[in-house]
Coordinates of C-alpha atoms in Angstrom, one line a residue:
M2 CA -2.7 13.8 -2.2
A3 CA -3.6 10.8 0.0
I4 CA -6.4 12.9 1.6
R5 CA -7.7 13.8 -1.8
A6 CA -7.8 10.2 -2.9
G7 CA -9.6 9.2 0.3
R8 CA -12.2 12.0 -0.1
S9 CA -12.8 11.0 -3.7
A10 CA -13.3 7.4 -2.6
L11 CA -15.9 8.6 -0.1
H12 CA -17.5 10.6 -2.9
L13 CA -17.8 7.2 -4.8
H14 CA -19.5 5.7 -1.8
A15 CA -22.1 8.5 -1.7
L16 CA -22.7 8.2 -5.4
A17 CA -23.2 4.5 -5.2
F18 CA -25.7 4.9 -2.4
L19 CA -27.7 7.5 -4.4
I20 CA -27.7 5.3 -7.5
L21 CA -28.9 2.4 -5.4
A22 CA -31.7 4.6 -3.9
A23 CA -32.7 5.9 -7.4
S24 CA -32.6 2.6 -9.2
P25 CA -35.8 0.9 -7.9
C26 CA -38.0 3.7 -9.5
L27 CA -36.6 2.8 -12.9
Q28 CA -37.2 -0.9 -12.3
V29 CA -40.8 -0.4 -11.2
Q30 CA -41.6 2.1 -14.0
A31 CA -40.1 -0.3 -16.6
L32 CA -42.1 -3.2 -15.2
V33 CA -45.3 -1.1 -15.1
D34 CA -44.9 0.0 -18.7
H35 CA -44.2 -3.5 -19.9
R36 CA -47.1 -5.0 -18.0
K37 CA -49.5 -2.3 -19.2
Q38 CA -48.5 -3.0 -22.8
I39 CA -49.0 -6.8 -22.3
S40 CA -52.4 -6.2 -20.6
D41 CA -53.6 -3.9 -23.4
W42 CA -52.5 -6.5 -26.0
G43 CA -54.3 -9.3 -24.1
R44 CA -57.6 -7.3 -24.1
Q45 CA -57.7 -6.7 -27.8
P46 CA -61.0 -8.2 -29.4
N47 CA -60.9 -11.1 -31.8
F48 CA -61.9 -9.3 -35.0
E49 CA -62.2 -12.5 -37.1
L50 CA -64.8 -13.9 -34.7
Q51 CA -66.8 -10.6 -34.7
N52 CA -66.9 -10.5 -38.5
M53 CA -68.4 -14.0 -38.9
S54 CA -72.1 -14.4 -40.0
S55 CA -74.5 -16.0 -37.6
S56 CA -74.6 -19.2 -39.6
Q57 CA -70.9 -19.4 -39.4
R58 CA -70.8 -19.0 -35.7
D59 CA -72.9 -22.1 -35.0
G60 CA -73.2 -25.6 -36.1
S61 CA -70.2 -27.4 -37.7
H62 CA -68.1 -24.3 -37.6
L63 CA -68.5 -23.8 -33.9
L64 CA -66.4 -26.7 -32.9
G65 CA -63.5 -25.9 -35.2
R66 CA -63.6 -22.2 -34.3
S67 CA -63.8 -23.1 -30.6
K68 CA -60.6 -25.3 -31.0
E69 CA -58.9 -22.5 -32.9
I70 CA -59.8 -19.9 -30.2
T71 CA -58.5 -22.3 -27.6
H72 CA -55.2 -22.5 -29.5
R73 CA -55.0 -18.7 -29.9
K74 CA -55.7 -18.2 -26.2
L75 CA -52.9 -20.7 -25.4
R76 CA -50.6 -18.9 -27.8
G77 CA -51.6 -15.7 -26.2
R78 CA -50.8 -17.0 -22.7
I79 CA -47.4 -18.2 -24.0
G80 CA -46.8 -14.8 -25.5
V81 CA -47.6 -13.1 -22.3
R82 CA -45.4 -15.4 -20.4
N83 CA -42.5 -14.8 -22.9
K84 CA -43.0 -11.0 -22.6
M85 CA -43.0 -11.2 -18.8
E86 CA -39.8 -13.2 -19.0
V87 CA -38.3 -10.5 -21.2
V88 CA -39.4 -7.9 -18.7
Q89 CA -37.8 -9.9 -15.9
Q90 CA -34.6 -10.3 -17.9
D91 CA -34.6 -6.5 -18.5
D92 CA -35.0 -5.9 -14.8
E93 CA -32.3 -8.3 -13.9
A94 CA -29.9 -6.8 -16.5
L95 CA -30.5 -3.3 -15.1
V96 CA -30.0 -4.4 -11.5
K97 CA -26.9 -6.3 -12.5
L98 CA -25.5 -3.2 -14.3
E99 CA -26.1 -1.0 -11.3
N100 CA -24.7 -3.6 -8.8
T101 CA -21.6 -3.9 -11.0
G102 CA -21.0 -0.2 -11.0
I103 CA -21.5 0.0 -7.2
E104 CA -19.2 -3.0 -6.5
R105 CA -16.6 -1.5 -8.9
S106 CA -16.6 1.7 -6.9
K107 CA -16.1 -0.2 -3.7
A108 CA -13.2 -2.1 -5.2
V109 CA -11.2 1.0 -5.9
D110 CA -7.9 0.5 -4.1
S111 CA -7.0 3.9 -2.5
A112 CA -4.4 2.5 0.0
V113 CA -1.9 4.9 -1.4
L114 CA 0.8 5.1 1.2
G115 CA 0.0 2.0 3.1
K116 CA -2.5 -0.7 3.9
Y117 CA -5.6 0.9 5.3
S118 CA -9.3 1.1 4.7
I119 CA -10.5 4.2 2.8
W120 CA -13.8 4.2 4.7
R121 CA -13.9 6.1 8.0
R122 CA -15.6 4.7 11.1
E123 CA -18.6 6.9 10.4
N124 CA -19.8 4.5 7.8
E125 CA -20.1 1.8 10.4
N126 CA -22.4 3.9 12.5
E127 CA -25.4 5.4 10.7
K128 CA -25.8 8.2 13.3
A129 CA -22.1 9.3 13.2
D130 CA -21.4 12.6 11.4
S131 CA -24.7 12.6 9.7
R132 CA -24.7 16.3 8.8
V133 CA -21.4 15.9 6.9
R134 CA -22.8 13.0 4.9
L135 CA -26.1 14.9 4.3
M136 CA -24.2 17.9 2.9
R137 CA -22.2 15.7 0.6
D138 CA -25.4 14.0 -0.7
Q139 CA -27.1 17.4 -1.2
M140 CA -24.2 18.7 -3.1
I141 CA -24.2 15.7 -5.5
M142 CA -28.0 16.2 -6.2
A143 CA -27.5 20.0 -6.6
R144 CA -24.9 19.3 -9.3
I145 CA -27.3 17.0 -11.2
Y146 CA -30.3 19.3 -10.9
S147 CA -28.2 22.3 -12.0
V148 CA -27.4 20.5 -15.2
L149 CA -31.0 19.5 -15.8
A150 CA -32.2 23.1 -15.0
K151 CA -29.7 24.6 -17.5
S152 CA -30.6 22.1 -20.3
R153 CA -34.3 22.9 -19.8
G154 CA -33.9 26.6 -19.8
K155 CA -34.8 27.2 -16.2
L156 CA -32.0 29.6 -15.6
D157 CA -33.3 31.2 -12.4
L158 CA -33.4 27.8 -10.7
Y159 CA -29.9 27.0 -12.2
Q160 CA -28.4 30.2 -10.7
E161 CA -30.1 29.4 -7.3
L162 CA -28.7 25.9 -7.3
L163 CA -25.2 27.2 -8.1
A164 CA -25.4 29.7 -5.3
R165 CA -26.5 27.1 -2.7
L166 CA -23.8 24.8 -4.0
K167 CA -21.1 27.3 -3.4
E168 CA -22.4 28.1 0.1
S169 CA -22.4 24.4 1.0
Q170 CA -18.9 23.9 -0.4
R171 CA -17.6 26.8 1.8
S172 CA -19.3 25.4 4.9
L173 CA -18.2 21.8 4.3
G174 CA -14.6 22.8 3.5
E175 CA -12.2 20.0 4.6
A176 CA -14.5 18.8 7.4
T177 CA -14.8 15.0 7.9
A178 CA -16.8 15.1 11.1
D179 CA -19.9 17.0 12.3
A180 CA -17.8 18.7 15.1
E181 CA -15.6 20.3 12.4
L182 CA -18.5 22.1 10.7
P183 CA -19.2 25.8 11.3
K184 CA -22.3 27.0 13.1
S185 CA -23.8 28.1 9.8
A186 CA -23.8 24.6 8.4
S187 CA -27.3 23.9 9.7
D188 CA -28.7 26.9 7.9
R189 CA -26.9 25.9 4.7
I190 CA -28.4 22.4 4.9
K191 CA -31.9 23.8 5.4
A192 CA -31.5 26.3 2.5
M193 CA -30.1 23.6 0.2
G194 CA -33.0 21.3 1.1
Q195 CA -35.6 23.9 0.1
V196 CA -34.0 24.5 -3.3
L197 CA -33.6 20.8 -3.9
S198 CA -37.3 20.3 -3.1
K199 CA -38.2 23.0 -5.6
A200 CA -35.9 21.4 -8.2
R201 CA -37.4 18.0 -7.6
D202 CA -40.9 19.2 -8.2
L203 CA -39.9 20.9 -11.5
L204 CA -37.2 18.6 -12.9
Y205 CA -37.4 15.2 -11.4
D206 CA -36.8 12.4 -14.0
C207 CA -35.9 9.1 -12.4
K208 CA -34.2 7.6 -15.4
E209 CA -32.1 10.7 -16.3
I210 CA -31.0 11.3 -12.7
T211 CA -29.9 7.7 -12.4
Q212 CA -27.9 7.9 -15.6
R213 CA -26.2 11.1 -14.5
L214 CA -25.4 9.5 -11.1
R215 CA -23.8 6.6 -12.9
A216 CA -21.7 9.0 -15.1
M217 CA -20.5 10.9 -11.9
L218 CA -19.7 7.5 -10.3
Q219 CA -17.6 6.5 -13.3
S220 CA -15.8 9.9 -13.3
A221 CA -15.1 9.8 -9.6
D222 CA -13.8 6.2 -10.0
E223 CA -11.3 7.3 -12.6
Q224 CA -10.3 10.3 -10.5
V225 CA -9.5 8.1 -7.5
R226 CA -7.4 5.8 -9.7
S227 CA -5.4 8.8 -11.1
L228 CA -4.9 10.2 -7.6
K229 CA -3.7 6.9 -6.3
K230 CA -1.0 6.7 -9.1
Q231 CA 0.1 10.2 -8.4
S232 CA 0.2 9.6 -4.6
T233 CA 2.2 6.4 -5.1
F234 CA 4.7 8.3 -7.3
L235 CA 5.1 11.1 -4.8
S236 CA 5.5 8.8 -1.8
Q237 CA 8.1 6.8 -3.6
L238 CA 9.9 10.0 -4.5
A239 CA 9.7 11.2 -0.9
A240 CA 11.1 7.9 0.4
K241 CA 14.3 8.4 -1.7
T242 CA 15.1 11.9 -0.4
I243 CA 17.6 12.8 2.3
P244 CA 16.1 15.3 4.8
N245 CA 18.2 18.5 5.2
G246 CA 18.8 17.8 8.8
I247 CA 20.4 14.4 8.1
H248 CA 22.5 15.9 5.3
C249 CA 23.6 18.7 7.6
L250 CA 24.5 16.3 10.4
S251 CA 26.6 14.1 8.1
M252 CA 28.5 17.1 6.6
R253 CA 29.3 18.7 10.0
L254 CA 30.5 15.4 11.5
T255 CA 32.6 14.6 8.4
I256 CA 34.4 17.9 8.6
D257 CA 35.1 17.5 12.3
Y258 CA 36.3 13.9 11.9
Y259 CA 39.0 14.8 9.3
L260 CA 40.2 17.6 11.6
L261 CA 41.0 14.9 14.3
S262 CA 44.5 13.6 14.6
P263 CA 44.9 9.9 13.5
E264 CA 45.4 8.7 17.1
K265 CA 42.0 10.1 18.1
R266 CA 40.1 8.3 15.4
K267 CA 40.4 4.9 17.0
F268 CA 37.7 3.1 19.0
P269 CA 38.5 1.3 22.3
N270 CA 38.1 -2.4 23.0
S271 CA 39.3 -3.5 19.5
E272 CA 40.2 -6.9 21.0
N273 CA 36.5 -7.7 21.2
L274 CA 35.9 -7.5 17.5
E275 CA 36.6 -11.2 16.8
N276 CA 35.7 -12.7 20.2
P277 CA 33.1 -15.4 19.4
D278 CA 31.8 -15.5 23.0
L279 CA 30.3 -12.0 22.7
Y280 CA 27.1 -10.8 21.0
H281 CA 27.9 -9.5 17.6
Y282 CA 25.6 -7.3 15.4
A283 CA 26.0 -6.4 11.7
L284 CA 24.6 -3.0 10.7
F285 CA 24.9 -1.6 7.2
S286 CA 23.8 2.0 6.8
D287 CA 24.5 5.4 5.2
N288 CA 22.2 7.2 7.6
V289 CA 24.0 8.5 10.7
L290 CA 20.8 9.3 12.7
A291 CA 19.1 6.0 11.9
A292 CA 22.3 4.0 12.9
S293 CA 22.5 5.9 16.1
V294 CA 19.0 5.0 17.1
V295 CA 19.6 1.3 16.4
V296 CA 22.8 1.3 18.5
N297 CA 21.3 3.4 21.3
S298 CA 18.1 1.4 21.6
T299 CA 20.0 -1.9 21.6
I300 CA 22.4 -0.8 24.4
M301 CA 19.8 1.0 26.5
N302 CA 17.7 -2.2 26.6
A303 CA 20.7 -4.6 27.0
K304 CA 21.2 -6.4 30.3
E305 CA 25.0 -6.6 29.8
P306 CA 26.1 -3.8 27.4
E307 CA 29.7 -4.7 27.8
K308 CA 29.2 -8.0 25.9
H309 CA 27.7 -6.4 22.8
V310 CA 29.8 -5.6 19.7
F311 CA 28.5 -3.5 16.8
H312 CA 30.0 -3.9 13.3
L313 CA 28.8 -1.0 11.3
V314 CA 29.6 -0.8 7.6
T315 CA 28.9 2.4 5.6
D316 CA 30.0 4.0 2.3
K317 CA 32.9 6.3 1.6
L318 CA 30.7 9.4 1.8
N319 CA 29.5 8.7 5.3
F320 CA 32.5 7.0 6.7
G321 CA 33.9 10.1 8.5
A322 CA 30.4 11.0 9.9
M323 CA 29.7 7.6 11.3
N324 CA 33.1 7.4 13.0
M325 CA 32.8 10.9 14.5
W326 CA 29.3 10.4 15.8
F327 CA 30.2 7.2 17.8
L328 CA 33.5 8.7 18.9
L329 CA 31.6 11.6 20.4
N330 CA 28.7 9.4 21.6
P331 CA 30.2 5.9 22.5
P332 CA 27.5 3.3 23.2
G333 CA 28.4 2.8 26.9
D334 CA 30.6 -0.1 27.6
A335 CA 29.7 -1.8 24.2
T336 CA 32.3 -2.2 21.5
M337 CA 32.0 -0.1 18.3
H338 CA 33.6 -0.7 14.9
V339 CA 33.0 1.3 11.7
E340 CA 34.2 0.1 8.3
N341 CA 34.1 1.5 4.7
V342 CA 32.5 -0.9 2.2
D343 CA 34.9 0.5 -0.5
D344 CA 37.8 -0.9 1.5
F345 CA 36.6 -4.5 0.8
K346 CA 38.9 -5.2 -2.1
W347 CA 37.4 -8.7 -2.6
L348 CA 34.0 -7.1 -3.3
N349 CA 34.5 -6.5 -7.0
S350 CA 32.6 -7.2 -10.3
S351 CA 34.6 -10.3 -11.1
Y352 CA 33.4 -11.9 -7.8
C353 CA 30.1 -10.3 -7.2
P354 CA 27.3 -10.7 -9.8
V355 CA 25.4 -7.7 -8.7
L356 CA 28.3 -5.4 -9.2
K357 CA 28.9 -6.9 -12.6
Q358 CA 25.2 -6.4 -13.5
L359 CA 25.2 -2.8 -12.3
E360 CA 28.1 -2.0 -14.6
S361 CA 26.3 -3.4 -17.6
A362 CA 24.8 -1.1 -20.3
A363 CA 21.3 -2.7 -19.9
M364 CA 21.2 -1.9 -16.2
K365 CA 22.5 1.7 -16.7
E366 CA 19.8 2.1 -19.3
Y367 CA 17.2 0.9 -16.8
Y368 CA 18.3 3.3 -14.1
F369 CA 19.5 6.3 -16.1
K370 CA 17.5 6.2 -19.3
A371 CA 16.8 9.6 -20.7
D372 CA 13.1 9.1 -21.8
R373 CA 11.6 9.6 -18.3
P374 CA 7.8 9.6 -18.0
K375 CA 6.2 13.0 -18.6
T376 CA 3.4 12.6 -16.0
L377 CA 3.4 11.5 -12.3
S378 CA 1.0 8.6 -12.9
A379 CA 3.0 7.3 -15.8
G380 CA 6.1 7.1 -13.7
S381 CA 4.6 5.5 -10.6
S382 CA 4.7 1.8 -11.8
N383 CA 8.4 1.0 -11.6
L384 CA 9.7 3.9 -9.5
K385 CA 10.3 1.9 -6.4
Y386 CA 12.6 -0.5 -8.4
R387 CA 14.7 2.5 -9.3
N388 CA 15.5 3.4 -5.8
P389 CA 19.2 4.3 -5.3
K390 CA 19.5 1.8 -2.4
Y391 CA 19.4 -1.0 -5.0
L392 CA 22.6 0.5 -6.5
S393 CA 24.4 0.5 -3.2
M394 CA 26.4 -2.5 -2.2
L395 CA 25.5 -1.8 1.4
N396 CA 22.1 -3.3 0.5
H397 CA 23.7 -6.5 -0.9
L398 CA 26.4 -6.9 1.7
R399 CA 24.1 -9.2 3.7
F400 CA 24.9 -12.0 1.4
Y401 CA 28.6 -11.9 2.2
L402 CA 28.6 -12.0 6.0
P403 CA 31.2 -14.8 6.4
Q404 CA 33.5 -12.9 4.1
V405 CA 33.1 -9.7 6.1
Y406 CA 33.4 -11.5 9.5
P407 CA 35.4 -14.7 8.9
K408 CA 36.2 -15.3 12.6
L409 CA 32.6 -15.2 13.9
N410 CA 30.2 -18.1 14.4
K411 CA 26.9 -16.2 14.7
I412 CA 25.8 -12.7 14.0
L413 CA 22.6 -10.8 14.4
F414 CA 21.8 -8.7 11.3
L415 CA 19.8 -5.5 11.9
D416 CA 18.4 -3.0 9.4
D417 CA 18.8 0.7 10.1
D418 CA 15.1 1.4 10.2
I419 CA 14.4 -0.7 13.3
V420 CA 14.2 0.1 17.0
V421 CA 15.1 -2.4 19.7
Q422 CA 12.8 -2.4 22.8
R423 CA 14.2 -5.2 24.9
D424 CA 17.3 -7.3 25.5
L425 CA 18.1 -9.4 22.4
T426 CA 20.7 -11.9 23.9
G427 CA 18.0 -14.6 24.0
L428 CA 18.3 -14.9 20.2
W429 CA 21.8 -16.4 20.5
E430 CA 20.3 -19.2 22.6
V431 CA 17.6 -20.1 19.9
D432 CA 18.3 -23.5 18.3
L433 CA 18.1 -23.0 14.5
N434 CA 18.0 -26.8 14.0
G435 CA 20.7 -26.8 11.4
N436 CA 19.3 -23.9 9.5
V437 CA 21.3 -20.8 8.5
N438 CA 18.8 -18.1 8.9
G439 CA 16.5 -17.3 11.9
A440 CA 13.7 -14.9 10.9
V441 CA 10.1 -14.0 11.7
E442 CA 7.7 -15.3 9.0
T443 CA 5.3 -12.9 7.3
C444 CA 2.8 -15.1 5.6
G445 CA -0.1 -14.5 8.0
E446 CA -1.7 -13.1 4.9
S447 CA -1.6 -14.6 1.4
F448 CA 0.3 -11.7 -0.3
H449 CA 3.4 -12.5 1.8
R450 CA 4.1 -15.8 0.2
F451 CA 6.7 -16.6 -2.5
D452 CA 4.4 -15.9 -5.4
K453 CA 4.2 -12.3 -4.3
Y454 CA 7.9 -11.8 -4.9
L455 CA 9.0 -14.3 -7.6
N456 CA 8.0 -14.9 -11.2
F457 CA 6.4 -18.3 -11.2
S458 CA 5.8 -18.2 -14.9
N459 CA 9.5 -18.8 -15.3
P460 CA 10.3 -22.5 -15.2
N461 CA 13.4 -22.0 -13.2
I462 CA 11.3 -20.6 -10.4
A463 CA 8.2 -22.9 -10.9
Q464 CA 10.3 -26.1 -10.9
N465 CA 12.3 -25.3 -7.7
F466 CA 10.0 -23.4 -5.3
D467 CA 6.6 -23.6 -3.8
P468 CA 4.5 -20.5 -4.6
N469 CA 2.7 -20.9 -1.3
A470 CA 5.9 -21.1 0.7
C471 CA 6.0 -18.7 3.6
G472 CA 7.9 -15.5 3.2
W473 CA 10.0 -14.0 6.0
A474 CA 11.5 -10.6 6.8
Y475 CA 14.9 -9.1 6.6
G476 CA 15.5 -6.5 9.4
M477 CA 16.3 -8.8 12.3
N478 CA 18.0 -12.0 11.3
M479 CA 20.1 -14.4 13.3
F480 CA 22.7 -16.0 10.9
D481 CA 24.7 -19.1 11.8
L482 CA 27.9 -18.4 9.9
E483 CA 29.3 -21.9 10.4
E484 CA 26.3 -23.5 8.7
W485 CA 26.5 -20.7 6.1
K486 CA 30.0 -21.8 5.1
K487 CA 29.1 -25.5 5.1
K488 CA 26.1 -25.0 2.8
D489 CA 27.9 -22.4 0.6
I490 CA 25.1 -19.9 0.9
T491 CA 27.0 -17.2 -0.9
G492 CA 27.5 -19.6 -3.8
I493 CA 23.7 -20.3 -4.0
Y494 CA 23.1 -16.6 -4.0
H495 CA 25.6 -16.1 -6.8
K496 CA 23.9 -18.8 -8.9
W497 CA 20.4 -17.2 -8.7
Q498 CA 21.7 -13.7 -9.1
N499 CA 23.5 -14.7 -12.3
M500 CA 20.3 -16.3 -13.6
N501 CA 18.4 -13.1 -13.0
E502 CA 20.7 -10.8 -15.1
N503 CA 17.7 -9.7 -17.2
R504 CA 15.4 -9.5 -14.1
L505 CA 13.2 -12.3 -15.4
L506 CA 13.1 -14.2 -12.0
W507 CA 12.3 -11.2 -9.8
K508 CA 12.6 -7.4 -9.9
L509 CA 15.3 -5.7 -7.9
G510 CA 16.0 -5.8 -4.2
T511 CA 17.4 -8.3 -1.7
L512 CA 14.3 -10.1 -0.3
P513 CA 13.5 -12.1 -3.4
P514 CA 17.1 -13.5 -3.8
G515 CA 17.1 -14.0 0.0
L516 CA 13.9 -16.2 -0.2
L517 CA 15.6 -18.3 -2.9
T518 CA 19.0 -18.5 -1.2
F519 CA 17.6 -19.5 2.2
Y520 CA 14.8 -21.7 0.9
K521 CA 14.2 -24.5 3.4
L522 CA 17.1 -23.1 5.4
T523 CA 15.2 -20.6 7.5
H524 CA 14.1 -21.3 11.1
P525 CA 10.9 -19.3 12.1
L526 CA 11.3 -17.2 15.1
D527 CA 8.5 -16.2 17.5
K528 CA 6.7 -13.2 16.0
S529 CA 7.1 -11.2 19.2
W530 CA 10.8 -10.8 18.3
H531 CA 10.2 -8.7 15.2
V532 CA 7.0 -6.7 14.4
L533 CA 6.9 -5.1 11.0
G534 CA 4.8 -2.6 9.2
L535 CA 5.4 0.7 11.0
G536 CA 6.4 2.3 7.7
Y537 CA 3.3 1.5 5.8
N538 CA 0.5 0.0 8.0
P539 CA -1.5 2.3 10.3
T540 CA -3.4 -0.6 11.8
V541 CA -0.6 -2.3 13.8
E542 CA -2.0 -3.0 17.3
R543 CA -0.5 -1.0 20.1
S544 CA -0.2 -4.1 22.3
E545 CA 1.7 -5.9 19.5
I546 CA 4.2 -3.0 19.2
D547 CA 4.7 -2.7 23.0
N548 CA 5.4 -6.4 23.4
A549 CA 7.8 -6.6 20.5
A550 CA 11.6 -6.9 20.9
V551 CA 12.2 -5.1 17.7
I552 CA 9.9 -2.9 15.7
H553 CA 10.5 -2.3 12.1
Y554 CA 9.6 0.8 10.0
N555 CA 9.7 -1.1 6.7
G556 CA 7.9 0.7 4.0
N557 CA 8.2 4.3 2.6
M558 CA 7.2 6.2 5.7
K559 CA 10.5 6.1 7.6
P560 CA 10.5 7.8 11.0
W561 CA 13.1 10.4 9.9
L562 CA 10.9 11.5 7.0
E563 CA 8.1 14.1 7.0
I564 CA 5.7 11.5 5.6
A565 CA 6.2 9.3 8.7
M566 CA 3.1 8.2 10.6
T567 CA 2.8 10.4 13.6
K568 CA 1.5 7.8 16.0
Y569 CA 4.5 5.5 15.4
R570 CA 7.3 8.2 15.4
P571 CA 7.7 8.5 19.2
Y572 CA 9.0 4.9 19.5
W573 CA 11.9 6.1 17.3
T574 CA 12.4 9.7 18.5
K575 CA 12.7 8.7 22.2
Y576 CA 16.2 7.5 21.4
I577 CA 17.4 10.8 20.0
N578 CA 18.8 13.6 22.2
Y579 CA 17.4 16.7 20.6
E580 CA 19.5 18.9 22.8
H581 CA 22.8 17.4 21.4
P582 CA 24.8 20.3 19.9
Y583 CA 25.0 18.6 16.4
I584 CA 21.3 17.7 16.5
H585 CA 20.2 21.1 17.7
G586 CA 22.6 22.8 15.2
C587 CA 21.0 21.0 12.3
K588 CA 17.5 22.0 13.4
F589 CA 15.9 18.6 13.9
S590 CA 12.4 18.9 15.1
Q591 CA 11.0 16.2 17.5

């Protein structure tokens, strides 16, 4: 679907170019026609002067008539000047109309799955892939001439154009570069050129061709918009799915875990779980494979693995699988602890606003309403806000870290879609300057500021926050739990979450309330600690990735999904042992 959208956008580009090429003939023709009319009008004889008698033409009448003729000539010049201005205005209006159409086509946003340019590099180099672009242009003109030929009764030419068009379509196929074209392409280009030359001699009408090109441009524009909506819907849908391999892995591990005797279900080094002198990590996940990559990559790049403690919280469904995986695959000398979020009895609807809201009739209607959209494009707008992760308390548990780990002073929070590439212990030495949250800011571009996430038309937001304040990223955050308790961060979060019961301050998710809760309480970390975008942005620099301590696959294209970007996936798969019996048995492909 994304390929179709990109190809349609390139089609727009070709149409815009052809319209731009065809437009000057209309402008020149219109100007010539207007000027000829003005010239003919200016050369008309003065019939009143010709019909005068000889006596009337001389003497006392001569001076008066001379003055009248002078006035008429002056009025004539003014008339000519006014008509010329009208001609110029017509020309300017036509040019403006065409430029508007062309600019509109360029402005079509076809970044369906991520942030990328729809134009290939070939458009930066006039000589690159010239045969592909020529064939596309020929096919566009063949369609136009076929319509003209049919409307004018030239059926032989019409059939010939259709035949050449089919041949060109077969030759072009899915090719995007000259190297992908078959050997017959050159012959097809030559044959199409000959029939187009014949059609031009018989059918060429500058004005009609330009009008048809504009109609095709508008149609292609609408097609790209429709494809974009459909692609957005499908990518959001794919992002919510659980691959068969991960489902298989979880089920097999769960079965084997509950076959273990209780004494074999315990992890070693439990005395380290509350030792504030060690390096503690919080990881909340329901994905066994993703959690294993986070832990493996952290330990494999740690200088002193024995000093690292992982606190993993999952849900009831995956609790057995998580335990079994790390019992079978302990992270070296590091300490591992797995908990079930459903065992946190204090996390209930009377204490937690999100849980209370999720139980409300309005929220159930929002998530589970029966009148689902009938088309893909109609359902694409709010689909991402109906992602099941927003219903899981694992996603909101990050606002309750002191309650989950009351004996700890600092903890490093990690998302399960990250990969660690170097030792992270330096983060515990960073001075947060009295702030609660240490995070990498993301406002290098304007759309990552507060007004991107929050509703500043609401006075509660507008009066308390700066719309240009810099956003930051969840995924790798150092939290000072002592300062958290002093500043009652959880209480601040509860206040804003209660105010957003009707989703008037922000949509769903955890980043918007995080921005509010930690407003002016976030210390910016060096950007090399945390590089984002590997789940949506194909233009992240290789050097930036290689130098990062943590890389983050935020976005829809997670590395465990089929829609993942191929060039980024090896950074994740290198921490998976595909020969492992459970991995191999569930048929994971590298």
